[in-house]
C-alpha positions as CSV (number, residue, x, y, z in Angstrom):
1,M,0.1,0.1,-0.1
2,D,2.9,2.4,0.6
3,Q,4.4,1.9,-2.7
4,L,1.0,2.5,-4.6
5,P,1.1,6.2,-4.5
6,A,4.3,6.1,-6.4
7,A,2.9,3.9,-9.2
8,L,-0.1,6.2,-9.5
9,E,2.3,9.1,-10.5
10,R,3.0,7.3,-13.7
11,A,0.8,8.4,-16.7
12,G,-2.1,6.2,-17.6
13,N,-1.9,3.7,-14.8
14,E,-5.8,2.8,-14.7
15,E,-5.2,-0.5,-12.7
16,S,-3.5,1.2,-10.2
17,W,-5.9,3.6,-9.8
18,A,-8.7,1.1,-9.5
19,V,-6.9,-0.4,-6.4
20,A,-6.4,3.0,-4.9
21,D,-10.3,3.4,-5.2
22,A,-10.6,0.1,-3.5
23,I,-8.3,0.9,-0.5
24,S,-10.2,4.3,-0.4
25,R,-13.5,2.1,0.2
26,V,-11.8,0.1,2.9
27,L,-10.6,3.2,4.7
28,K,-13.9,4.7,4.4
29,N,-14.6,5.3,8.1
30,S,-11.0,5.1,9.1
31,E,-8.7,7.8,10.8
32,E,-6.2,7.0,7.9
33,L,-8.6,8.2,5.0
34,H,-7.7,11.8,5.1
35,S,-3.8,10.9,4.9
36,W,-4.5,8.4,2.3
37,R,-6.6,10.9,0.0
38,R,-3.5,13.7,0.6
39,H,-1.3,10.9,-0.9
40,L,-3.8,10.2,-3.8
41,L,-4.0,13.9,-4.4
42,S,-0.1,14.4,-4.6
43,A,0.0,11.3,-6.9
44,C,-2.7,12.7,-9.0
45,I,-0.9,15.9,-9.4
46,K,2.4,14.4,-10.4
47,G,0.7,12.1,-12.7
48,L,-0.8,14.9,-14.4
49,V,2.4,17.0,-14.5
50,A,4.1,14.1,-16.1
51,M,1.5,13.5,-18.8
52,Y,1.5,16.9,-19.6
53,S,5.3,17.2,-20.0
54,S,5.4,14.0,-22.0
55,S,2.4,14.4,-24.2
56,K,2.5,17.8,-25.4
57,D,0.2,17.1,-28.1
58,E,-3.0,16.2,-26.0
59,S,-2.7,12.6,-27.3
60,K,-4.3,10.9,-24.4
61,Q,-7.2,13.3,-23.9
62,E,-9.5,10.5,-22.1
63,V,-6.9,9.5,-19.4
64,E,-6.2,13.3,-19.0
65,R,-9.8,14.0,-18.4
66,S,-10.6,11.1,-15.9
67,M,-7.4,12.4,-13.8
68,L,-8.6,15.7,-14.1
69,L,-12.1,14.8,-12.9
70,R,-10.5,12.7,-10.0
71,L,-8.1,15.7,-8.9
72,E,-11.1,17.8,-8.7
73,E,-12.9,15.2,-6.4
74,L,-9.8,14.7,-4.2
75,L,-9.4,18.4,-3.8
76,C,-13.1,18.8,-2.7
77,V,-12.5,16.5,0.1
78,V,-8.8,17.4,1.0
79,E,-9.0,20.9,0.2
80,E,-5.4,21.4,0.7
81,V,-2.4,20.7,-1.5
82,D,1.5,20.7,-1.3
83,P,2.8,24.1,-2.8
84,D,5.4,22.6,-4.6
85,D,3.0,20.0,-6.3
86,W,0.4,22.9,-6.9
87,C,3.1,25.2,-8.7
88,S,4.2,22.4,-10.9
89,L,0.6,21.6,-12.0
90,V,-0.2,25.2,-12.7
91,K,3.0,26.0,-14.6
92,T,2.9,22.7,-16.7
93,G,-0.9,22.7,-17.2
94,L,-1.0,26.2,-18.5
95,K,2.3,25.8,-20.5
96,Y,0.6,22.8,-22.7
97,R,-2.9,22.7,-21.9
98,Y,-4.0,26.4,-21.6
99,R,-6.6,25.6,-24.6
100,D,-8.1,22.4,-22.8
101,E,-11.7,23.2,-21.3
102,T,-11.5,20.5,-18.8
103,F,-8.3,21.4,-17.4
104,L,-9.4,25.2,-17.2
105,K,-12.6,24.1,-15.7
106,V,-10.9,22.0,-13.1
107,L,-8.1,24.6,-12.5
108,N,-10.9,27.3,-11.6
109,V,-12.6,24.9,-9.1
110,A,-9.2,24.2,-7.7
111,I,-8.5,28.0,-7.4
112,Q,-11.8,28.6,-5.8
113,L,-11.0,25.7,-3.3
114,L,-7.5,26.7,-2.2
115,Y,-7.6,30.4,-2.1
116,K,-10.5,30.6,0.2
117,K,-9.9,33.3,2.8
118,E,-8.8,30.5,5.3
119,S,-6.4,28.6,3.0
120,S,-2.8,28.5,3.8
121,L,-1.8,28.7,0.0
């Protein structure tokens, strides 16, 4: 379980995300759930950054779309993100996906969540 977040960072690893979802369901009422989701959020962001950096031509749109929707879902429950991860996602995403409607929508939602008055970012 400890090595799964690192495996999730690799672009397009849907099988690992299915395992992560199963682990999340098992941890549903556990104290470890928030920590687990933070690891998943970080892995999701790093996976998107890797995807954007390696696939500048938007050839994996469906995989990116599912990752962006997962990012939005995780942000809604975790509501905090590592500043370095956030910076990398914004810079890389805007550099390579500034015309992608899904990316821009999720970025807008993330900004609204992360830059609330009481946010630490």
